[in-house]
Amino acid sequence: MDSTSDATGHGALDRRPTGSAVLRESVTETIRRAVFEELAETGYARMSMEAVTRRARVGKAALYRRWPSKEAMVVELVSEAAAAHLPAPAGSGSLRADVARFVRDTVADLSHPLVGRIIPDLVAESARNPSLREALHTAVLAPRRAAVAALLRQAVERGELPADIDMGLAVDLFGAPLYFRMLAVGGPTDEAYVDRLTRAVLAALAASR
């Protein structure tokens, strides 16, 4: 914890931006919303910095002071959003509870109308754009896979999973079925589905050697 902060977070309150810093944060938030709305509406390939400035009602300088290119802008903002929804590094103490929480949280995240349109578009564009693919893998996918792997290693330490588990396959199993369900084929993701998927993932994880 920062030495200027206490357990209640009072130190953070003392560092709240004021004056021009507040204006900069407000502009950045306006731009962030515009970027995600533009991505959802037009897709990455057709989106331009100019379109974002029009939607956000800011000048071009407001964007180029923050990011040198469309790719840098999208990768940074998407990675920030993804980081806010990473699985908690410390598990619940139960693999079943961790899997169920991950499934429920992912259902909630992917149910957002913008997210459901943006992710498939970025995945498709990444197949055609190696630079974007590498940037998104480093900034978005790798941290998420690392967070899931940390939960799985805790399960191994508790004896819930075999020590010789295929970690790469196990990480795939942790989230891939739900992403496919929600972003590709569709279908209900109610509590009954969450329970069935949790049981299926647990069975698959136990066999992933």
mmCIF file of C-alpha atoms in Angstrom:
data_model
loop_
_atom_site.group_PDB
_atom_site.id
_atom_site.type_symbol
_atom_site.label_atom_id
_atom_site.label_comp_id
_atom_site.label_asym_id
_atom_site.label_seq_id
_atom_site.Cartn_x
_atom_site.Cartn_y
_atom_site.Cartn_z
ATOM 1 C CA MET A 1 0.000 0.000 0.000
ATOM 2 C CA ASP A 2 1.209 3.499 -0.726
ATOM 3 C CA SER A 3 2.621 5.163 2.381
ATOM 4 C CA THR A 4 0.325 8.124 1.877
ATOM 5 C CA SER A 5 -2.781 5.906 2.037
ATOM 6 C CA ASP A 6 -4.333 4.203 5.028
ATOM 7 C CA ALA A 7 -6.626 1.195 5.170
ATOM 8 C CA THR A 8 -9.678 3.371 4.629
ATOM 9 C CA GLY A 9 -8.296 4.886 1.441
ATOM 10 C CA HIS A 10 -8.235 8.391 2.886
ATOM 11 C CA GLY A 11 -4.853 9.014 1.314
ATOM 12 C CA ALA A 12 -6.320 8.434 -2.133
ATOM 13 C CA LEU A 13 -8.944 11.092 -1.446
ATOM 14 C CA ASP A 14 -6.190 13.587 -0.740
ATOM 15 C CA ARG A 15 -4.798 12.980 -4.234
ATOM 16 C CA ARG A 16 -8.011 13.566 -6.146
ATOM 17 C CA PRO A 17 -7.375 15.670 -9.260
ATOM 18 C CA THR A 18 -8.405 19.283 -9.225
ATOM 19 C CA GLY A 19 -8.709 22.084 -11.765
ATOM 20 C CA SER A 20 -7.336 21.222 -15.192
ATOM 21 C CA ALA A 21 -6.673 17.628 -14.107
ATOM 22 C CA VAL A 22 -10.405 17.134 -13.569
ATOM 23 C CA LEU A 23 -11.082 18.507 -17.037
ATOM 24 C CA ARG A 24 -8.504 16.158 -18.557
ATOM 25 C CA GLU A 25 -10.097 13.164 -16.814
ATOM 26 C CA SER A 26 -13.526 14.273 -18.026
ATOM 27 C CA VAL A 27 -12.287 14.560 -21.605
ATOM 28 C CA THR A 28 -10.568 11.164 -21.399
ATOM 29 C CA GLU A 29 -13.779 9.540 -20.142
ATOM 30 C CA THR A 30 -15.753 11.180 -22.960
ATOM 31 C CA ILE A 31 -13.241 9.868 -25.481
ATOM 32 C CA ARG A 32 -13.333 6.404 -23.890
ATOM 33 C CA ARG A 33 -17.106 6.185 -24.303
ATOM 34 C CA ALA A 34 -16.841 7.428 -27.876
ATOM 35 C CA VAL A 35 -14.203 4.832 -28.755
ATOM 36 C CA PHE A 36 -16.279 1.928 -27.446
ATOM 37 C CA GLU A 37 -19.451 3.181 -29.094
ATOM 38 C CA GLU A 38 -17.628 3.670 -32.393
ATOM 39 C CA LEU A 39 -16.049 0.220 -32.167
ATOM 40 C CA ALA A 40 -19.431 -1.377 -31.526
ATOM 41 C CA GLU A 41 -21.139 0.532 -34.322
ATOM 42 C CA THR A 42 -18.577 0.501 -37.133
ATOM 43 C CA GLY A 43 -15.910 -2.028 -36.148
ATOM 44 C CA TYR A 44 -12.173 -1.599 -35.798
ATOM 45 C CA ALA A 45 -11.304 -1.613 -39.501
ATOM 46 C CA ARG A 46 -13.715 1.200 -40.391
ATOM 47 C CA MET A 47 -13.200 3.210 -37.227
ATOM 48 C CA SER A 48 -11.016 6.303 -37.527
ATOM 49 C CA MET A 49 -9.539 8.797 -35.120
ATOM 50 C CA GLU A 50 -11.596 11.474 -36.889
ATOM 51 C CA ALA A 51 -14.820 9.552 -36.261
ATOM 52 C CA VAL A 52 -13.977 9.328 -32.575
ATOM 53 C CA THR A 53 -13.340 13.080 -32.361
ATOM 54 C CA ARG A 54 -16.712 13.754 -33.968
ATOM 55 C CA ARG A 55 -18.537 11.404 -31.625
ATOM 56 C CA ALA A 56 -16.724 12.732 -28.559
ATOM 57 C CA ARG A 57 -16.967 16.345 -29.788
ATOM 58 C CA VAL A 58 -13.305 17.030 -29.127
ATOM 59 C CA GLY A 59 -10.481 18.256 -31.312
ATOM 60 C CA LYS A 60 -7.959 15.938 -32.927
ATOM 61 C CA ALA A 61 -5.274 17.220 -30.582
ATOM 62 C CA ALA A 62 -7.186 15.756 -27.628
ATOM 63 C CA LEU A 63 -6.699 12.284 -29.096
ATOM 64 C CA TYR A 64 -3.168 12.641 -30.436
ATOM 65 C CA ARG A 65 -1.900 14.036 -27.139
ATOM 66 C CA ARG A 66 -2.974 10.757 -25.562
ATOM 67 C CA TRP A 67 -2.331 8.183 -28.300
ATOM 68 C CA PRO A 68 -0.181 8.212 -31.454
ATOM 69 C CA SER A 69 -2.502 5.950 -33.444
ATOM 70 C CA LYS A 70 -5.853 4.181 -33.564
ATOM 71 C CA GLU A 71 -4.256 0.892 -32.593
ATOM 72 C CA ALA A 72 -2.546 2.362 -29.543
ATOM 73 C CA MET A 73 -5.788 4.029 -28.472
ATOM 74 C CA VAL A 74 -7.934 0.916 -28.841
ATOM 75 C CA VAL A 75 -5.416 -1.429 -27.215
ATOM 76 C CA GLU A 76 -4.929 0.828 -24.199
ATOM 77 C CA LEU A 77 -8.627 1.436 -23.589
ATOM 78 C CA VAL A 78 -9.630 -2.185 -24.160
ATOM 79 C CA SER A 79 -6.833 -3.427 -21.897
ATOM 80 C CA GLU A 80 -7.911 -1.007 -19.151
ATOM 81 C CA ALA A 81 -11.468 -2.282 -19.376
ATOM 82 C CA ALA A 82 -10.300 -5.905 -19.360
ATOM 83 C CA ALA A 83 -7.997 -5.327 -16.375
ATOM 84 C CA ALA A 84 -10.955 -4.088 -14.345
ATOM 85 C CA HIS A 85 -12.615 -7.493 -14.823
ATOM 86 C CA LEU A 86 -9.730 -9.897 -14.228
ATOM 87 C CA PRO A 87 -10.407 -12.860 -11.942
ATOM 88 C CA ALA A 88 -9.381 -12.080 -8.371
ATOM 89 C CA PRO A 89 -5.765 -13.228 -7.774
ATOM 90 C CA ALA A 90 -6.693 -14.870 -4.474
ATOM 91 C CA GLY A 91 -9.197 -17.652 -4.975
ATOM 92 C CA SER A 92 -12.139 -18.490 -2.756
ATOM 93 C CA GLY A 93 -10.448 -21.596 -1.383
ATOM 94 C CA SER A 94 -12.544 -23.890 -3.577
ATOM 95 C CA LEU A 95 -12.050 -24.667 -7.253
ATOM 96 C CA ARG A 96 -15.803 -25.185 -7.693
ATOM 97 C CA ALA A 97 -16.508 -21.754 -6.232
ATOM 98 C CA ASP A 98 -13.777 -20.163 -8.378
ATOM 99 C CA VAL A 99 -15.148 -21.713 -11.567
ATOM 100 C CA ALA A 100 -18.743 -20.767 -10.720
ATOM 101 C CA ARG A 101 -17.726 -17.189 -9.910
ATOM 102 C CA PHE A 102 -15.693 -16.939 -13.107
ATOM 103 C CA VAL A 103 -18.638 -18.194 -15.174
ATOM 104 C CA ARG A 104 -21.107 -15.812 -13.538
ATOM 105 C CA ASP A 105 -18.779 -12.825 -13.821
ATOM 106 C CA THR A 106 -18.025 -13.607 -17.457
ATOM 107 C CA VAL A 107 -21.730 -13.944 -18.256
ATOM 108 C CA ALA A 108 -22.295 -10.513 -16.719
ATOM 109 C CA ASP A 109 -19.378 -8.973 -18.633
ATOM 110 C CA LEU A 110 -20.300 -10.462 -22.006
ATOM 111 C CA SER A 111 -23.956 -9.546 -21.581
ATOM 112 C CA HIS A 112 -23.113 -5.867 -22.003
ATOM 113 C CA PRO A 113 -24.373 -4.910 -25.478
ATOM 114 C CA LEU A 114 -21.177 -3.104 -26.459
ATOM 115 C CA VAL A 115 -18.904 -5.908 -25.263
ATOM 116 C CA GLY A 116 -20.870 -8.512 -27.189
ATOM 117 C CA ARG A 117 -20.271 -6.573 -30.405
ATOM 118 C CA ILE A 118 -16.717 -5.368 -29.809
ATOM 119 C CA ILE A 119 -15.010 -8.628 -28.834
ATOM 120 C CA PRO A 120 -16.018 -10.665 -31.926
ATOM 121 C CA ASP A 121 -14.979 -7.769 -34.158
ATOM 122 C CA LEU A 122 -11.549 -7.442 -32.530
ATOM 123 C CA VAL A 123 -11.014 -11.203 -32.700
ATOM 124 C CA ALA A 124 -11.853 -11.213 -36.414
ATOM 125 C CA GLU A 125 -9.689 -8.172 -37.110
ATOM 126 C CA SER A 126 -6.779 -9.675 -35.193
ATOM 127 C CA ALA A 127 -6.743 -12.596 -37.626
ATOM 128 C CA ARG A 128 -6.005 -10.100 -40.418
ATOM 129 C CA ASN A 129 -3.829 -7.678 -38.471
ATOM 130 C CA PRO A 130 -0.713 -9.233 -36.864
ATOM 131 C CA SER A 131 0.242 -6.015 -35.090
ATOM 132 C CA LEU A 132 -3.172 -5.698 -33.456
ATOM 133 C CA ARG A 133 -3.190 -9.407 -32.597
ATOM 134 C CA GLU A 134 0.167 -9.175 -30.833
ATOM 135 C CA ALA A 135 -0.783 -5.995 -28.988
ATOM 136 C CA LEU A 136 -4.104 -7.398 -27.759
ATOM 137 C CA HIS A 137 -2.498 -10.685 -26.760
ATOM 138 C CA THR A 138 0.101 -8.882 -24.660
ATOM 139 C CA ALA A 139 -2.213 -6.295 -23.120
ATOM 140 C CA VAL A 140 -5.489 -8.203 -22.774
ATOM 141 C CA LEU A 141 -5.276 -11.963 -23.248
ATOM 142 C CA ALA A 142 -2.000 -12.722 -21.477
ATOM 143 C CA PRO A 143 -2.958 -11.023 -18.175
ATOM 144 C CA ARG A 144 -6.335 -12.795 -18.166
ATOM 145 C CA ARG A 145 -4.779 -16.188 -18.820
ATOM 146 C CA ALA A 146 -2.185 -15.516 -16.114
ATOM 147 C CA ALA A 147 -4.943 -14.689 -13.600
ATOM 148 C CA VAL A 148 -6.781 -17.930 -14.428
ATOM 149 C CA ALA A 149 -3.540 -19.914 -14.205
ATOM 150 C CA ALA A 150 -2.943 -18.473 -10.732
ATOM 151 C CA LEU A 151 -6.336 -19.776 -9.589
ATOM 152 C CA LEU A 152 -5.573 -23.184 -11.077
ATOM 153 C CA ARG A 153 -2.186 -23.365 -9.367
ATOM 154 C CA GLN A 154 -3.908 -22.678 -6.052
ATOM 155 C CA ALA A 155 -6.252 -25.586 -6.781
ATOM 156 C CA VAL A 156 -3.232 -27.807 -7.487
ATOM 157 C CA GLU A 157 -1.690 -26.750 -4.161
ATOM 158 C CA ARG A 158 -4.942 -27.637 -2.381
ATOM 159 C CA GLY A 159 -4.946 -31.064 -4.034
ATOM 160 C CA GLU A 160 -8.092 -30.368 -6.085
ATOM 161 C CA LEU A 161 -6.261 -30.800 -9.391
ATOM 162 C CA PRO A 162 -3.426 -33.156 -10.358
ATOM 163 C CA ALA A 163 0.102 -31.807 -10.132
ATOM 164 C CA ASP A 164 0.790 -32.833 -13.740
ATOM 165 C CA ILE A 165 -2.143 -30.851 -15.133
ATOM 166 C CA ASP A 166 -1.730 -29.444 -18.652
ATOM 167 C CA MET A 167 -1.910 -25.814 -17.568
ATOM 168 C CA GLY A 168 -2.373 -24.363 -21.054
ATOM 169 C CA LEU A 169 -5.287 -26.690 -21.786
ATOM 170 C CA ALA A 170 -6.769 -26.081 -18.338
ATOM 171 C CA VAL A 171 -6.751 -22.317 -18.880
ATOM 172 C CA ASP A 172 -8.502 -22.843 -22.223
ATOM 173 C CA LEU A 173 -11.171 -24.979 -20.575
ATOM 174 C CA PHE A 174 -11.764 -22.413 -17.849
ATOM 175 C CA GLY A 175 -13.290 -19.837 -20.170
ATOM 176 C CA ALA A 176 -13.473 -20.951 -23.801
ATOM 177 C CA PRO A 177 -16.841 -22.796 -23.656
ATOM 178 C CA LEU A 178 -18.628 -19.741 -22.305
ATOM 179 C CA TYR A 179 -17.049 -17.341 -24.797
ATOM 180 C CA PHE A 180 -18.089 -19.657 -27.619
ATOM 181 C CA ARG A 181 -21.614 -19.954 -26.227
ATOM 182 C CA MET A 182 -22.178 -16.237 -25.805
ATOM 183 C CA LEU A 183 -20.233 -14.773 -28.725
ATOM 184 C CA ALA A 184 -20.652 -17.419 -31.408
ATOM 185 C CA VAL A 185 -23.653 -19.699 -31.091
ATOM 186 C CA GLY A 186 -25.853 -17.946 -28.522
ATOM 187 C CA GLY A 187 -28.314 -19.636 -26.206
ATOM 188 C CA PRO A 188 -29.519 -19.169 -22.627
ATOM 189 C CA THR A 189 -26.971 -18.542 -19.863
ATOM 190 C CA ASP A 190 -29.286 -18.759 -16.879
ATOM 191 C CA GLU A 191 -28.426 -20.193 -13.484
ATOM 192 C CA ALA A 192 -29.142 -23.743 -14.658
ATOM 193 C CA TYR A 193 -26.657 -23.310 -17.499
ATOM 194 C CA VAL A 194 -24.068 -21.804 -15.147
ATOM 195 C CA ASP A 195 -24.407 -24.854 -12.897
ATOM 196 C CA ARG A 196 -24.128 -27.342 -15.777
ATOM 197 C CA LEU A 197 -21.144 -25.536 -17.258
ATOM 198 C CA THR A 198 -19.420 -25.346 -13.871
ATOM 199 C CA ARG A 199 -19.765 -29.108 -13.427
ATOM 200 C CA ALA A 200 -18.568 -29.781 -16.977
ATOM 201 C CA VAL A 201 -15.522 -27.532 -16.617
ATOM 202 C CA LEU A 202 -14.586 -29.141 -13.281
ATOM 203 C CA ALA A 203 -14.769 -32.604 -14.861
ATOM 204 C CA ALA A 204 -12.684 -31.480 -17.832
ATOM 205 C CA LEU A 205 -10.101 -29.809 -15.592
ATOM 206 C CA ALA A 206 -9.670 -32.976 -13.557
ATOM 207 C CA ALA A 207 -8.868 -34.864 -16.763
ATOM 208 C CA SER A 208 -6.596 -32.258 -18.361
ATOM 209 C CA ARG A 209 -3.201 -33.987 -18.149
#
